[in-house]
Short mmCIF file of N, CA, C and O in Angstrom, two decimals:
data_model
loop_
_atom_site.label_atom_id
_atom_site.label_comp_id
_atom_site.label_asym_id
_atom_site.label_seq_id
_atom_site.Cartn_x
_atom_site.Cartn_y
_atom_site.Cartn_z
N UNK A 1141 -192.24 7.50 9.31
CA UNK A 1141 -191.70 8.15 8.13
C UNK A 1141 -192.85 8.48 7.18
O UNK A 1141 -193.76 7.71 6.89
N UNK A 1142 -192.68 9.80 6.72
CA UNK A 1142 -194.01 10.01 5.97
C UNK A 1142 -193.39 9.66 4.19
O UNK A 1142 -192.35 9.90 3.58
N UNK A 1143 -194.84 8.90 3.83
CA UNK A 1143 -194.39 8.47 2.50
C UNK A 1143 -194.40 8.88 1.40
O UNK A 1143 -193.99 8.37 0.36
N UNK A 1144 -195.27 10.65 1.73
CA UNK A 1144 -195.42 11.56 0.98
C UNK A 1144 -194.09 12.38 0.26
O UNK A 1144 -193.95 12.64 -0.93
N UNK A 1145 -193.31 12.64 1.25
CA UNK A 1145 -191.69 13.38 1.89
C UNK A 1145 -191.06 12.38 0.61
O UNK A 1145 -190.64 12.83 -0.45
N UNK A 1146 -191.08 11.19 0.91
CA UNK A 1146 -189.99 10.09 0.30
C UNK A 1146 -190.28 9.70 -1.19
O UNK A 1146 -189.45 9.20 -1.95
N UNK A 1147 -191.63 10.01 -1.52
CA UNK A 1147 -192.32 9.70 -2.79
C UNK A 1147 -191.77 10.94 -3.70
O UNK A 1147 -191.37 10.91 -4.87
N UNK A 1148 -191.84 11.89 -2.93
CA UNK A 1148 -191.36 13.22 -3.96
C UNK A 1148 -189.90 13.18 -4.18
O UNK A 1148 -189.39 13.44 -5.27
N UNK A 1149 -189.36 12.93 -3.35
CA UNK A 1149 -187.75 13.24 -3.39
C UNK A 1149 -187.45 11.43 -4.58
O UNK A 1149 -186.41 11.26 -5.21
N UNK A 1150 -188.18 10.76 -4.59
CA UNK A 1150 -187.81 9.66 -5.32
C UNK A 1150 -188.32 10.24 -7.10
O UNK A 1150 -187.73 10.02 -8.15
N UNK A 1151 -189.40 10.87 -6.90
CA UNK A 1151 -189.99 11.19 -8.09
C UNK A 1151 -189.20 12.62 -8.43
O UNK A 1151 -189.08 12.95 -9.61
N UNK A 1152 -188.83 13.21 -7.68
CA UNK A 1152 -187.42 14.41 -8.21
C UNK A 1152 -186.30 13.72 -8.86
O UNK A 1152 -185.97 14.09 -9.99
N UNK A 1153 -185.59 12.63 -8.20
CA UNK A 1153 -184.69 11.91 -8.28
C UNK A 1153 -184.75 11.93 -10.20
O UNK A 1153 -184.20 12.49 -11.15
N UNK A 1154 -186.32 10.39 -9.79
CA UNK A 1154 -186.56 10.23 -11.60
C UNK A 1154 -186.48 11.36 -12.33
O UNK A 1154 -185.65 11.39 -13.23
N UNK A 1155 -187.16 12.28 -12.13
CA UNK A 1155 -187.13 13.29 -13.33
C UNK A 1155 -185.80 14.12 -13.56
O UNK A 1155 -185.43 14.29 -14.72
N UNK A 1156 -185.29 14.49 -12.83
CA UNK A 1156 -183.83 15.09 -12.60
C UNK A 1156 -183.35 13.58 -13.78
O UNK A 1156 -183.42 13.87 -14.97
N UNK A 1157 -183.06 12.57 -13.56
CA UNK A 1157 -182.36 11.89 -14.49
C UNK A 1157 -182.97 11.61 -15.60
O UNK A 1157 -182.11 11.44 -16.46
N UNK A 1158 -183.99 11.48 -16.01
CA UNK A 1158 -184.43 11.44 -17.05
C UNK A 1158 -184.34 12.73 -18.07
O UNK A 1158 -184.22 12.53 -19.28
N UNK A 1159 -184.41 14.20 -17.44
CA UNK A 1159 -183.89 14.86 -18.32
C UNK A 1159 -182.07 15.41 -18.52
O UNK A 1159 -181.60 16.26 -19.28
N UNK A 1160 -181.52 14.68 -17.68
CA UNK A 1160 -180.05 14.42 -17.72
C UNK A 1160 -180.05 13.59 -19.07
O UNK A 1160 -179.25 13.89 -19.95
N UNK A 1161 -181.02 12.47 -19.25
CA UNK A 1161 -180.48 11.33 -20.20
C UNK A 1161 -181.08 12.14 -21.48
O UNK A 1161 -180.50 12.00 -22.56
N UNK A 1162 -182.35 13.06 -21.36
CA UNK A 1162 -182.69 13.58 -22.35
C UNK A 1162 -181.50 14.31 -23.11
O UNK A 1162 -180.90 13.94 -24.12
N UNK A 1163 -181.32 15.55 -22.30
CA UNK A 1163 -180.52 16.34 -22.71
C UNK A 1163 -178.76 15.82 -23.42
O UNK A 1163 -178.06 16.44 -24.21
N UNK A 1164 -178.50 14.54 -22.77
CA UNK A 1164 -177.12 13.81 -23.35
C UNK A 1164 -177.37 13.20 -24.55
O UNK A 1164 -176.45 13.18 -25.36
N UNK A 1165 -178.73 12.56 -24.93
CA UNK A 1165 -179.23 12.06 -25.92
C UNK A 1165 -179.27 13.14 -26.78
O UNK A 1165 -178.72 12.82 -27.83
N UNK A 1166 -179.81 14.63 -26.81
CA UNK A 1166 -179.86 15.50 -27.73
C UNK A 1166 -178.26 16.27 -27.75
O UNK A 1166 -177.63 16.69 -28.72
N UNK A 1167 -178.01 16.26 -26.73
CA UNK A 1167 -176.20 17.07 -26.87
C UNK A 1167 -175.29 16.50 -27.85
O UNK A 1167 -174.62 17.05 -28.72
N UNK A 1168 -175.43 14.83 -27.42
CA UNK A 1168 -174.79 13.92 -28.34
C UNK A 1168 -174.85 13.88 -29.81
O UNK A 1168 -173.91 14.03 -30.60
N UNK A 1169 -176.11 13.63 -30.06
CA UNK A 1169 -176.48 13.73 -31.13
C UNK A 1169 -175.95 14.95 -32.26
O UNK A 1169 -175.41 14.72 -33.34
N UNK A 1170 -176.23 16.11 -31.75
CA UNK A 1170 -176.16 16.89 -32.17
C UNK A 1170 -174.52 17.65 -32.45
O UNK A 1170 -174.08 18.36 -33.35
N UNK A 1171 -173.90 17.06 -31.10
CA UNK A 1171 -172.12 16.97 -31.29
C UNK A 1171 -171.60 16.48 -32.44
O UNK A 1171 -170.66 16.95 -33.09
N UNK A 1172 -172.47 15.20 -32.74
CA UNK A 1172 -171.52 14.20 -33.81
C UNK A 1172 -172.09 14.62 -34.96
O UNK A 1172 -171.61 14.13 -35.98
N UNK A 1173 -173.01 15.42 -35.09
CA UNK A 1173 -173.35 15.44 -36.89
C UNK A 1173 -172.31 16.68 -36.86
O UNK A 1173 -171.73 16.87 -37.93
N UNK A 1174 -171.96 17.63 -35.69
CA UNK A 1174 -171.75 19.22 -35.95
C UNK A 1174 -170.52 18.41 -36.41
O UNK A 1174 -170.40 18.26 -37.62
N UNK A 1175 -169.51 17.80 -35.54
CA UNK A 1175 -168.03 17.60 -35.63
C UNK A 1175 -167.51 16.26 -36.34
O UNK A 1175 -166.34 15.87 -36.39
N UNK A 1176 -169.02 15.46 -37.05
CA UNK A 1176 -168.83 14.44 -37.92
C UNK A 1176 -167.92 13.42 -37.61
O UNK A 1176 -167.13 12.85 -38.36
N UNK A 1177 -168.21 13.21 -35.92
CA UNK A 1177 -167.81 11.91 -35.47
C UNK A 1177 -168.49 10.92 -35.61
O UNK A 1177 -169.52 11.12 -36.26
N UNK A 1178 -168.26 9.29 -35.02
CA UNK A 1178 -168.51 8.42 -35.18
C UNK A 1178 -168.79 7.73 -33.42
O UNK A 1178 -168.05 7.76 -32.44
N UNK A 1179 -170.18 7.14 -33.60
CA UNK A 1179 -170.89 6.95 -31.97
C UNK A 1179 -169.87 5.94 -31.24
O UNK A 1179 -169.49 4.88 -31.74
N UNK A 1180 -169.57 6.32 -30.28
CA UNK A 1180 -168.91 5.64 -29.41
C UNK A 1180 -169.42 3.90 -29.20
O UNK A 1180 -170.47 3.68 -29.81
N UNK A 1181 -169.01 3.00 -28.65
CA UNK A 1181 -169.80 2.20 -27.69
C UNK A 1181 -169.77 2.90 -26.30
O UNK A 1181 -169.23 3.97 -26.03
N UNK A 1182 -170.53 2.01 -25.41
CA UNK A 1182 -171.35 2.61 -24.44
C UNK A 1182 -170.60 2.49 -23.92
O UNK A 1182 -169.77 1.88 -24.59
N UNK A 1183 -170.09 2.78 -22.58
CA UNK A 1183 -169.20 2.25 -21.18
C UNK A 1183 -167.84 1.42 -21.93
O UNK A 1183 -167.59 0.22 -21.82
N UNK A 1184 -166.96 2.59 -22.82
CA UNK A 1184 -166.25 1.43 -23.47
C UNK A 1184 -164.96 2.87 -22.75
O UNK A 1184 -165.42 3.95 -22.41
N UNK A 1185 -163.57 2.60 -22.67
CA UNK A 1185 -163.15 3.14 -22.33
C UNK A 1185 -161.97 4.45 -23.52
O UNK A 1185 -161.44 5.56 -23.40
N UNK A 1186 -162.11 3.34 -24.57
CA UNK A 1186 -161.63 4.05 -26.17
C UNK A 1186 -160.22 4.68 -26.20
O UNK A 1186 -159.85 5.82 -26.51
N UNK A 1187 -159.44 3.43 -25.70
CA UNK A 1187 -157.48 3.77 -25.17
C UNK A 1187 -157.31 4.15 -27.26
O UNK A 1187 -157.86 3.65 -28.24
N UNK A 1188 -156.50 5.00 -27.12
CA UNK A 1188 -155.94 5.71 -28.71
C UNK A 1188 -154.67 4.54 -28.99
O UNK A 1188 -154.37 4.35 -30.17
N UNK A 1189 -153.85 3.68 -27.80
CA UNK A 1189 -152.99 3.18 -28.15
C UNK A 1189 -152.65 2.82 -26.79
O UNK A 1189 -153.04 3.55 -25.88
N UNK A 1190 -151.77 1.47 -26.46
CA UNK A 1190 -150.81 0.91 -25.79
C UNK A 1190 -150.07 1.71 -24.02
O UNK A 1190 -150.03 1.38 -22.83
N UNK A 1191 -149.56 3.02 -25.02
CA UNK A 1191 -149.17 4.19 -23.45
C UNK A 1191 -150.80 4.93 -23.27
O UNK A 1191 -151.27 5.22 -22.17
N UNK A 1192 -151.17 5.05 -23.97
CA UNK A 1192 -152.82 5.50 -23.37
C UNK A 1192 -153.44 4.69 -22.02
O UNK A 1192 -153.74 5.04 -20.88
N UNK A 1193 -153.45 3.69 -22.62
CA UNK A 1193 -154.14 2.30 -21.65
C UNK A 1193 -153.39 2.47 -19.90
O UNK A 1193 -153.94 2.55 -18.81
N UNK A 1194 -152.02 2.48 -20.28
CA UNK A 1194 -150.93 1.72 -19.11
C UNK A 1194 -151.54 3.29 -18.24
O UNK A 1194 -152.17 3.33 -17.18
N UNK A 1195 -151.03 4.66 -19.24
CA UNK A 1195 -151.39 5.83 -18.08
C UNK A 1195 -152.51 6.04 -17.74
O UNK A 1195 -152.73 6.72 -16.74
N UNK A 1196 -153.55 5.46 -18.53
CA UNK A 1196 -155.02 5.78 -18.21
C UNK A 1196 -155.14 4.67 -16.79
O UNK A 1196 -155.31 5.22 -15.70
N UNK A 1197 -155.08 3.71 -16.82
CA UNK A 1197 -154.60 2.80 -15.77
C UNK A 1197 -154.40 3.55 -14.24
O UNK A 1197 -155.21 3.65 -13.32
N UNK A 1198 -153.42 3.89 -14.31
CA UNK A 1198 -152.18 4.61 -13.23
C UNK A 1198 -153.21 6.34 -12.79
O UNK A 1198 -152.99 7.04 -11.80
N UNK A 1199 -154.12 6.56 -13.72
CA UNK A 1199 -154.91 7.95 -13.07
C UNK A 1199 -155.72 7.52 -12.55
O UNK A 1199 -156.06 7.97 -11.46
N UNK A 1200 -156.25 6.65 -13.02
CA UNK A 1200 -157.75 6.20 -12.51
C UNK A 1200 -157.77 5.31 -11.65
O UNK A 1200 -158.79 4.79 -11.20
N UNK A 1201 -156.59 5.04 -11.34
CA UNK A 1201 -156.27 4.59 -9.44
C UNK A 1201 -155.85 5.67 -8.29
O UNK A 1201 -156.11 5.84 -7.10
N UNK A 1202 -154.94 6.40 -9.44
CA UNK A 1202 -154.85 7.74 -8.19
C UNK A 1202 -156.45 8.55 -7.74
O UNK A 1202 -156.96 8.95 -6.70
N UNK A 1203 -156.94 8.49 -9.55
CA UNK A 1203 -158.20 9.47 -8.92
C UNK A 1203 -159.13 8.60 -7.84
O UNK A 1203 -159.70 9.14 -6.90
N UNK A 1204 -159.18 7.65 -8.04
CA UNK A 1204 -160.42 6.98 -7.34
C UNK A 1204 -160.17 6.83 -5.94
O UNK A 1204 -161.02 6.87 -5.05
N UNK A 1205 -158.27 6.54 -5.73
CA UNK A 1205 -157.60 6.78 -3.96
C UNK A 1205 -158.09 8.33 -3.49
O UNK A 1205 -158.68 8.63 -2.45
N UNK A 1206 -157.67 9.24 -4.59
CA UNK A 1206 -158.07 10.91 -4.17
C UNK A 1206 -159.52 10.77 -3.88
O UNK A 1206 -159.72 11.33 -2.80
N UNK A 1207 -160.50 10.33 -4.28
CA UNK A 1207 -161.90 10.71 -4.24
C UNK A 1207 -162.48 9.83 -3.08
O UNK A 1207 -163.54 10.16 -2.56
N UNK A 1208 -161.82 8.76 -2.69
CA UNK A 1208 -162.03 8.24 -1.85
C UNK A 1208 -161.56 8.78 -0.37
O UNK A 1208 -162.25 8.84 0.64
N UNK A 1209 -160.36 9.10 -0.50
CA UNK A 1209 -160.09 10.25 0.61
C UNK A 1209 -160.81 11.92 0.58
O UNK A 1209 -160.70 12.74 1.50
N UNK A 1210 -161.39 12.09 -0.45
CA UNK A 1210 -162.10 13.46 0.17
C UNK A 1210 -163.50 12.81 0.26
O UNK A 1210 -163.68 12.96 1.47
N UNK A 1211 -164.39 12.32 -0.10
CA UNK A 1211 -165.28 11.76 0.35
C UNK A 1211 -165.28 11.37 2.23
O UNK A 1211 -166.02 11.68 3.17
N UNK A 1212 -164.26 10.71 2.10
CA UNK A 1212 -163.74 10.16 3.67
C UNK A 1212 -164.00 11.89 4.17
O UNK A 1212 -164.97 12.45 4.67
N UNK A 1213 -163.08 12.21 3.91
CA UNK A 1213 -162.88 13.89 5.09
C UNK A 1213 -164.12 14.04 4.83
O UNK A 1213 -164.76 13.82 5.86
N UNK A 1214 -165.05 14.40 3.66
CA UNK A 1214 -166.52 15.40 3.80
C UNK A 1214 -167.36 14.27 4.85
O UNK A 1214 -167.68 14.79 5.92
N UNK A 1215 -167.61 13.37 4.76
CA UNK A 1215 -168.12 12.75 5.23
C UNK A 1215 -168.44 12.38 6.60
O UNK A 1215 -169.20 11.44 6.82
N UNK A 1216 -166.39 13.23 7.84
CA UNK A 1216 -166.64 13.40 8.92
C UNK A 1216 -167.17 14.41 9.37
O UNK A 1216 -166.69 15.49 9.04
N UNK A 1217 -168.37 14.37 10.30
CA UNK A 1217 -169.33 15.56 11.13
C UNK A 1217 -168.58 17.04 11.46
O UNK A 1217 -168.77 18.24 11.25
N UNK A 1218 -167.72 16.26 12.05
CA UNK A 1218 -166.70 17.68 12.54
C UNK A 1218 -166.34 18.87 11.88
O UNK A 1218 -166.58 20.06 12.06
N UNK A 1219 -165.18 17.67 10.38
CA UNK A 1219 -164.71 18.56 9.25
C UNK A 1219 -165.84 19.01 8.08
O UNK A 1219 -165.59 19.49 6.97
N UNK A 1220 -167.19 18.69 8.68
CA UNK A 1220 -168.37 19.11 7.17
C UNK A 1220 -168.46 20.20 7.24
O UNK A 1220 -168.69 20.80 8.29
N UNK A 1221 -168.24 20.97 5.60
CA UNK A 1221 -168.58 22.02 5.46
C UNK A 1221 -169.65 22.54 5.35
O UNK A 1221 -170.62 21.79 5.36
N UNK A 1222 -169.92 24.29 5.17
CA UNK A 1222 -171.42 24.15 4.97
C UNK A 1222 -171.74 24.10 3.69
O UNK A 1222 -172.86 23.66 3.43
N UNK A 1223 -171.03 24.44 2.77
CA UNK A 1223 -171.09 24.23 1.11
C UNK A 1223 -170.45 23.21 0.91
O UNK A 1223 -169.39 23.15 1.55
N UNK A 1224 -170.79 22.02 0.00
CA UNK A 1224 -170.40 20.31 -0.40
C UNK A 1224 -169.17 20.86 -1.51
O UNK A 1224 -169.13 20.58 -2.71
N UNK A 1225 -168.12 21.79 -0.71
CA UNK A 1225 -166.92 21.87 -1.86
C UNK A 1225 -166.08 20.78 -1.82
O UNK A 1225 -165.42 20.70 -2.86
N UNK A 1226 -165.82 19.79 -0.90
CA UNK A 1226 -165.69 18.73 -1.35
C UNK A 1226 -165.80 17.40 -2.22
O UNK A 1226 -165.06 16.62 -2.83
N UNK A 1227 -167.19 17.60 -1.92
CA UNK A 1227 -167.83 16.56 -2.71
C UNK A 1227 -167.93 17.37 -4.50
O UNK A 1227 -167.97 16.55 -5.41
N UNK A 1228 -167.97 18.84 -4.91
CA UNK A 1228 -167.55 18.91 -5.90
C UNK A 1228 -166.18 18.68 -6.23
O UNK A 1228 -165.98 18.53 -7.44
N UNK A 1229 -165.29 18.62 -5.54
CA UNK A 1229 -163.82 18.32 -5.37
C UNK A 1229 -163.75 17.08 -6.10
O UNK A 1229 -163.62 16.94 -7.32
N UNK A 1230 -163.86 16.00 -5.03
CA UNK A 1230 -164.48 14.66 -5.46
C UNK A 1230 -164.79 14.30 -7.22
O UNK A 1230 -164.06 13.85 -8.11
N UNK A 1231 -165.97 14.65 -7.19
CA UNK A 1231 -166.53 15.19 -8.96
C UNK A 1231 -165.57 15.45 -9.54
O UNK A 1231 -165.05 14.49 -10.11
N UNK A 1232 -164.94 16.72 -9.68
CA UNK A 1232 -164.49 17.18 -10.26
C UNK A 1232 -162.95 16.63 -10.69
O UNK A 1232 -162.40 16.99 -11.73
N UNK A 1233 -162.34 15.69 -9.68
CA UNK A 1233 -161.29 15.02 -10.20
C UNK A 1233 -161.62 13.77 -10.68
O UNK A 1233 -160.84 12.83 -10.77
N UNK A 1234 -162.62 13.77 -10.93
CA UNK A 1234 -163.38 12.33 -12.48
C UNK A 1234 -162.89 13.31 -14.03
O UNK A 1234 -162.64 12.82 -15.13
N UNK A 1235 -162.86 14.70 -13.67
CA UNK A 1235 -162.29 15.03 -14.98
C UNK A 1235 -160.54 14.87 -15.79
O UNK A 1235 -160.07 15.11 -16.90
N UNK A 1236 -159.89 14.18 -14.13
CA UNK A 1236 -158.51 14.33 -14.49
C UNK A 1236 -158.06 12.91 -15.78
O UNK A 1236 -157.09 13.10 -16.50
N UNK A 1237 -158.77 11.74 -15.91
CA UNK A 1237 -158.81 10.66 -16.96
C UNK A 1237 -159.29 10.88 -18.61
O UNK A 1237 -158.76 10.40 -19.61
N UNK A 1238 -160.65 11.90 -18.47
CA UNK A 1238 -161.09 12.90 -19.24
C UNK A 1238 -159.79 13.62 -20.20
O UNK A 1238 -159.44 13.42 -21.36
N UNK A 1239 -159.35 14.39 -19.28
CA UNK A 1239 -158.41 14.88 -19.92
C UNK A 1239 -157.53 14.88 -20.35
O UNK A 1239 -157.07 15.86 -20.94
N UNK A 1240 -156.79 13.44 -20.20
CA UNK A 1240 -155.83 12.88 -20.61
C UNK A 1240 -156.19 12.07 -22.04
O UNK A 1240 -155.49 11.66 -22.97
N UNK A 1241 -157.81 12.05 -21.73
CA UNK A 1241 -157.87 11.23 -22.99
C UNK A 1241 -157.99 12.22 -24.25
O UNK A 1241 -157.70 11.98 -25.42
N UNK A 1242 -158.51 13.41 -23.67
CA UNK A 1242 -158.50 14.37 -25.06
C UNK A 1242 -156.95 14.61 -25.77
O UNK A 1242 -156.49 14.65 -26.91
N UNK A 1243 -156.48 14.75 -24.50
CA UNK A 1243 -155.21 15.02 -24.69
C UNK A 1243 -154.50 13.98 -26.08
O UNK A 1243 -154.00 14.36 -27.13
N UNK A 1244 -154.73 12.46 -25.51
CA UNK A 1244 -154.01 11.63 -26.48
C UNK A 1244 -154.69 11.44 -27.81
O UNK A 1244 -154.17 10.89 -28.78
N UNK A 1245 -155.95 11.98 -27.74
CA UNK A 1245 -156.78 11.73 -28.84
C UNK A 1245 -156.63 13.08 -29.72
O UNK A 1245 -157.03 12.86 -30.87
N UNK A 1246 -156.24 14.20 -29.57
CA UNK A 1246 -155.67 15.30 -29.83
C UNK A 1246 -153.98 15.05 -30.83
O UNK A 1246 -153.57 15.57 -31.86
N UNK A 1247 -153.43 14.06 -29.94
CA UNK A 1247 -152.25 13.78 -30.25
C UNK A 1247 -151.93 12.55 -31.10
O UNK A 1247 -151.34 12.47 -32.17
N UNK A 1248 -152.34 11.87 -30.54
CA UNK A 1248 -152.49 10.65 -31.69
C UNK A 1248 -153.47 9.91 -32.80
O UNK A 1248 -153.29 8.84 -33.39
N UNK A 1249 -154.73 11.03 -32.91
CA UNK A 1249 -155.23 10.40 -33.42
C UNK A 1249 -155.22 11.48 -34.96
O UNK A 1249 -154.71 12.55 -35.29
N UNK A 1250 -156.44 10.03 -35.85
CA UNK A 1250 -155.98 11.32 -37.07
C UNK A 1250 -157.15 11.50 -37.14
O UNK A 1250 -156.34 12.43 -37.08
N UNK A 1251 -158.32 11.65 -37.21
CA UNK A 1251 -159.47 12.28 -37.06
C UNK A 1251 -159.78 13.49 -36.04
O UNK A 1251 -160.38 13.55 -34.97
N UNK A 1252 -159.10 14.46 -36.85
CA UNK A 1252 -159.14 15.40 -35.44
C UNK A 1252 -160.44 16.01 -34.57
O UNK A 1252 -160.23 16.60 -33.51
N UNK A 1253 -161.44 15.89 -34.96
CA UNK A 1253 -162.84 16.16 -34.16
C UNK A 1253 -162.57 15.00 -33.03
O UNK A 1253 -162.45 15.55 -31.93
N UNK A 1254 -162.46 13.87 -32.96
CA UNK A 1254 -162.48 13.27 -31.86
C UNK A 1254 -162.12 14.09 -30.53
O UNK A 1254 -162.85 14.39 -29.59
N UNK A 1255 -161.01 14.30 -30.69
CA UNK A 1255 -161.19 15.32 -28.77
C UNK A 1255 -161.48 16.11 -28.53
O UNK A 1255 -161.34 16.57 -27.40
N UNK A 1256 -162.46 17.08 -30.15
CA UNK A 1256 -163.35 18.56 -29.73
C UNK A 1256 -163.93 17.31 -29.54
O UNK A 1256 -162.94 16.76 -29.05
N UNK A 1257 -164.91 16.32 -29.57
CA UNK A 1257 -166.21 15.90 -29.52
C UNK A 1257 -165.81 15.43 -27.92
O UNK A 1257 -166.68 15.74 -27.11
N UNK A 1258 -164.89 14.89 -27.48
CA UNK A 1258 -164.53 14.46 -26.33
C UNK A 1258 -164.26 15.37 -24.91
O UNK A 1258 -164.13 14.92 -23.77
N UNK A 1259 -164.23 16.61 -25.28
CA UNK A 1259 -163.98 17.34 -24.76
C UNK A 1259 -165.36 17.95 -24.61
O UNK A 1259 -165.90 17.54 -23.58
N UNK A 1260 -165.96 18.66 -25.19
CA UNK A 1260 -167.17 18.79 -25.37
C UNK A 1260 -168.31 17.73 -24.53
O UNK A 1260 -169.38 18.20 -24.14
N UNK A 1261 -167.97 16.39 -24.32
CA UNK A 1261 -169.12 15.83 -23.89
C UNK A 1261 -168.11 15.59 -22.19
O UNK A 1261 -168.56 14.97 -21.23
N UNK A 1262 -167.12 16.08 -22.22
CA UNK A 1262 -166.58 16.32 -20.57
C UNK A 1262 -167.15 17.70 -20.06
O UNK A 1262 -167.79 17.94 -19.04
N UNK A 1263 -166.80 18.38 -20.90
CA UNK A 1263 -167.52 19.75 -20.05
C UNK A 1263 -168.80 19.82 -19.64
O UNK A 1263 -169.22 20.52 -18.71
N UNK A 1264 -169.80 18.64 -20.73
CA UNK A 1264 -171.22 18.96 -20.56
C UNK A 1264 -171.50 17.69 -19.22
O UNK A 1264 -172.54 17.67 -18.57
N UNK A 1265 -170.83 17.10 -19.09
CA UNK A 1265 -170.80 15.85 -18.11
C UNK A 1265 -170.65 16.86 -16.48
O UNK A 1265 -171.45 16.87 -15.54
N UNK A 1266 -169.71 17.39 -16.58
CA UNK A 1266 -169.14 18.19 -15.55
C UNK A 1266 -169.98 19.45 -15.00
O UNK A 1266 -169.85 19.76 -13.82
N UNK A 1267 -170.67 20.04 -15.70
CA UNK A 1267 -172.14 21.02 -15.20
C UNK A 1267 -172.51 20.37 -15.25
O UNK A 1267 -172.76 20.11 -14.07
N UNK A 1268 -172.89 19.62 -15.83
CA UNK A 1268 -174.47 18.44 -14.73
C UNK A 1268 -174.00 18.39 -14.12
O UNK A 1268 -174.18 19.29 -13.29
N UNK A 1269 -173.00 17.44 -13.83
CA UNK A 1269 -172.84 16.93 -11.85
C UNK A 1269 -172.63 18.06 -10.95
O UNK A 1269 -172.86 17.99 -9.74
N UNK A 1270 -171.95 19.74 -11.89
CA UNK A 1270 -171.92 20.38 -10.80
C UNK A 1270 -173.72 20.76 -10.27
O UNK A 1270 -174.24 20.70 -9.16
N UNK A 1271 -174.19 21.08 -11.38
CA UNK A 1271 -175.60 21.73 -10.82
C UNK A 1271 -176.53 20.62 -10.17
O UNK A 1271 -177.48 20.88 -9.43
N UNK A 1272 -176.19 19.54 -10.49
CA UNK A 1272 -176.51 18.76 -9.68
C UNK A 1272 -176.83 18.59 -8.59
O UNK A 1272 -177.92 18.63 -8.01
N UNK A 1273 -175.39 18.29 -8.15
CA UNK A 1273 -175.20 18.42 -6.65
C UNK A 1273 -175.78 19.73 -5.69
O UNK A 1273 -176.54 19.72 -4.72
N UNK A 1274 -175.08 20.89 -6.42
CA UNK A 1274 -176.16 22.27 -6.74
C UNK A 1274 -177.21 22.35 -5.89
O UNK A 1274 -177.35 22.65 -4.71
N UNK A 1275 -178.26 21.84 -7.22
CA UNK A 1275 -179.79 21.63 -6.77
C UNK A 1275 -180.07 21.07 -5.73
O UNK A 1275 -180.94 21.53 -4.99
N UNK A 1276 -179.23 19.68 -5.37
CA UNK A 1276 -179.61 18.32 -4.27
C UNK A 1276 -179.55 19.43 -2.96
O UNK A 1276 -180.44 19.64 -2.13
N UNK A 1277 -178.00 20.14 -3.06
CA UNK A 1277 -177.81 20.65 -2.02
C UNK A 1277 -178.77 21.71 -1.35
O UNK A 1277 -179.07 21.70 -0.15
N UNK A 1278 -179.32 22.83 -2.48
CA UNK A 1278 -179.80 23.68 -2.10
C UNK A 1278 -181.35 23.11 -2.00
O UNK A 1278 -181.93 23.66 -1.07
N UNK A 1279 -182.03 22.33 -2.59
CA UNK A 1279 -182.94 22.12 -2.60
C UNK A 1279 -183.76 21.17 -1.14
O UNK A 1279 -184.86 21.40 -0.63
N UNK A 1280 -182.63 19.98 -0.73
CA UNK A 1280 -182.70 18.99 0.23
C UNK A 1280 -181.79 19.31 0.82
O UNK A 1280 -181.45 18.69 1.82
#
C-alpha cells in the first residue's frame, strides 16, 4: 500500500472538515446576530414541548430504520449505482426530524426567528453533505 495515496486522501479528509467547521462557525455566527437568536447547546436536541419530544422520538426511529435500509441496498454490488443517489437518499432523510422541528418551533414557539435560524442552519447542513459526498464521489 503506498503511503503517499493514503496520506493525501487523509490530509483531504482534514481539510475538507476543517473548512466545513470553518464555514459553520462563520454561518452561525452570523445567522444569530442577523435573526437575533440565542446559541444553542451543542448536540442538544431542543424539544419546544412534551408532543415535540414523543414525535421527534417516533421519526428518528423511522428515519434511522429508512437509512439503514438504503444504505443496506447501495451497499449491495449488484444493485450499486453509478451515481451514490442513494446514499444522498440516505442524507437526505436526516432532514425529515429537521423539519419537524422547524415546524414546531414555527408553531409553538414565541420567538419567532428560532425556525428561520433553524431552518437556515438545515439547509446549510444539507449542501454540505450534498457536495460532499459530491466531491468524495467525483474526486475518489
Amino acid at each position: 500500500m503506498n503511503n503517499d495515496i493514503l496520506g493525501n486522501v487523509w490530509l483531504d479528509i482534514a481539510v475538507f472538515v476543517g473548512i466545513i467547521l470553518v464555514l459553520h462557525f462563520v454561518f452561525s455566527k452570523l445567522m444569530r446576530r442577523l435573526l437575533k437568536v440565542k446559541k444553542r447547546k451543542a448536540f442538544s436536541y431542543n424539544n419546544v414541548n412534551e408532543q415535540h419530544k414523543k414525535v421527534d422520538k417516533i421519526i428518528r426511529m423511522v428515519v434511522i430504520i429508512l437509512t439503514s435500509i438504503t444504505l443496506a441496498i447501495y451497499y449491495f454490488p449488484e444493485i450499486k449505482p453509478g451515481f451514490p443517489v442513494l446514499l444522498i437518499i440516505a442524507m437526505l432523510l436526516q432532514l425529515i426530524p429537521e423539519l419537524y422541528r422547524v415546524y414546531m418551533e414555527k408553531k409553538y414557539q414565541s420567538h419567532l426567528n428560532n425556525y428561520k435560524y433553524t431552518l437556515a442552519e438545515t439547509l446549510f447542513w444539507t449542501a454540505i453533505i450534498v457536495i460532499g459526498i459530491l466531491l468524495i464521489y467525483l474526486l475518489y
